[in-house]
Amino acid sequence: KMAAAGAADAQARFGHSVKGLLTEKVTSCGTDVIALTKQVLKGSRSAELLGQAAKNMVTQEDAILHSEDSLRKMAIITTHLQYQQEAIQKNVEQSSNLQDQLSHLLK
């Protein structure tokens, strides 16, 4: 009888031990699944951020190209304005010469 009680006691301890190990393993697996999920979510967020950065870069590139085009046009306009300024200066000089000639003729 005593041997049977000892065997039953050992079996109960073994059962508790196995249950404890299983609980630890389940907890460990749960923790690993949570960590894996966090890592996957972080990876998908990284891909999203990279996509947004690529879109921003394309937008910036378009803005730079537009700015270059505007600068080219402004350079052309500046050249035309310089030609007009030179023409106006020549006209002013000629006007001054004409005034001198007129005043000389009218004397």
XYZ file of C-alpha atoms in Angstrom:
107
model
C 0.000 0.000 0.000
C 2.759 2.359 0.890
C 4.615 1.629 -2.299
C 1.481 2.413 -4.276
C 1.065 5.706 -2.405
C 4.711 6.586 -3.077
C 4.305 5.796 -6.756
C 1.124 7.879 -6.957
C 2.929 10.740 -5.221
C 5.867 10.547 -7.652
C 3.454 10.441 -10.564
C 1.638 13.540 -9.261
C 4.971 15.397 -8.861
C 5.969 14.361 -12.402
C 2.595 15.625 -13.698
C 3.060 18.984 -11.979
C 6.597 19.191 -13.339
C 5.410 18.522 -16.899
C 2.586 21.059 -16.497
C 5.106 23.640 -15.260
C 7.409 23.017 -18.236
C 4.494 23.233 -20.653
C 3.330 26.504 -19.082
C 6.851 27.931 -19.406
C 7.070 26.835 -23.058
C 3.635 28.282 -23.896
C 4.576 31.579 -22.199
C 7.900 31.626 -24.028
C 6.226 30.928 -27.388
C 3.664 33.657 -26.709
C 6.448 36.130 -25.948
C 8.274 35.112 -29.139
C 5.101 35.559 -31.220
C 4.592 39.042 -29.750
C 8.228 39.979 -30.505
C 7.905 38.629 -34.044
C 4.686 40.586 -34.592
C 6.345 43.789 -33.384
C 9.293 43.190 -35.725
C 6.996 42.578 -38.729
C 5.032 45.732 -37.953
C 8.265 47.713 -37.611
C 9.437 46.321 -40.970
C 6.203 47.289 -42.706
C 6.473 50.781 -41.175
C 10.026 51.052 -42.519
C 8.820 50.152 -46.008
C 6.080 52.762 -45.699
C 8.603 55.406 -44.616
C 10.919 54.502 -47.507
C 8.028 54.832 -49.948
C 7.134 58.244 -48.535
C 10.787 59.330 -48.766
C 10.880 58.245 -52.423
C 7.712 60.260 -53.156
C 9.205 63.304 -51.422
C 12.405 62.942 -53.441
C 10.451 62.871 -56.714
C 8.539 65.979 -55.623
C 11.806 67.745 -54.750
C 13.326 66.732 -58.082
C 10.347 68.236 -59.933
C 10.687 71.442 -57.913
C 14.409 71.629 -58.708
C 13.776 71.129 -62.431
C 11.082 73.812 -62.363
C 13.468 76.180 -60.538
C 16.216 75.554 -63.104
C 13.771 76.332 -65.901
C 12.673 79.536 -64.153
C 16.302 80.603 -63.647
C 17.032 80.029 -67.355
C 14.037 82.170 -68.312
C 15.066 84.910 -65.866
C 18.587 84.926 -67.350
C 17.095 85.474 -70.831
C 14.860 88.275 -69.513
C 17.869 89.879 -67.781
C 19.817 89.862 -71.039
C 16.903 91.493 -72.887
C 16.570 94.145 -70.170
C 20.292 94.910 -70.436
C 19.919 95.416 -74.216
C 16.946 97.726 -73.610
C 18.897 99.685 -70.980
C 21.795 100.171 -73.414
C 19.367 101.324 -76.129
C 17.736 103.804 -73.723
C 21.142 105.164 -72.684
C 22.112 105.681 -76.349
C 18.797 107.455 -76.973
C 19.346 109.710 -73.954
C 22.839 110.564 -75.189
C 21.521 111.271 -78.682
C 18.716 113.365 -77.231
C 21.240 115.391 -75.280
C 23.314 115.886 -78.455
C 20.211 116.954 -80.358
C 19.326 119.478 -77.649
C 22.857 120.893 -77.857
C 22.608 121.134 -81.664
C 19.183 122.774 -81.480
C 20.290 125.332 -78.932
C 23.373 126.060 -81.059
C 21.180 126.544 -84.175
C 18.708 128.750 -82.347
C 21.393 131.164 -81.104
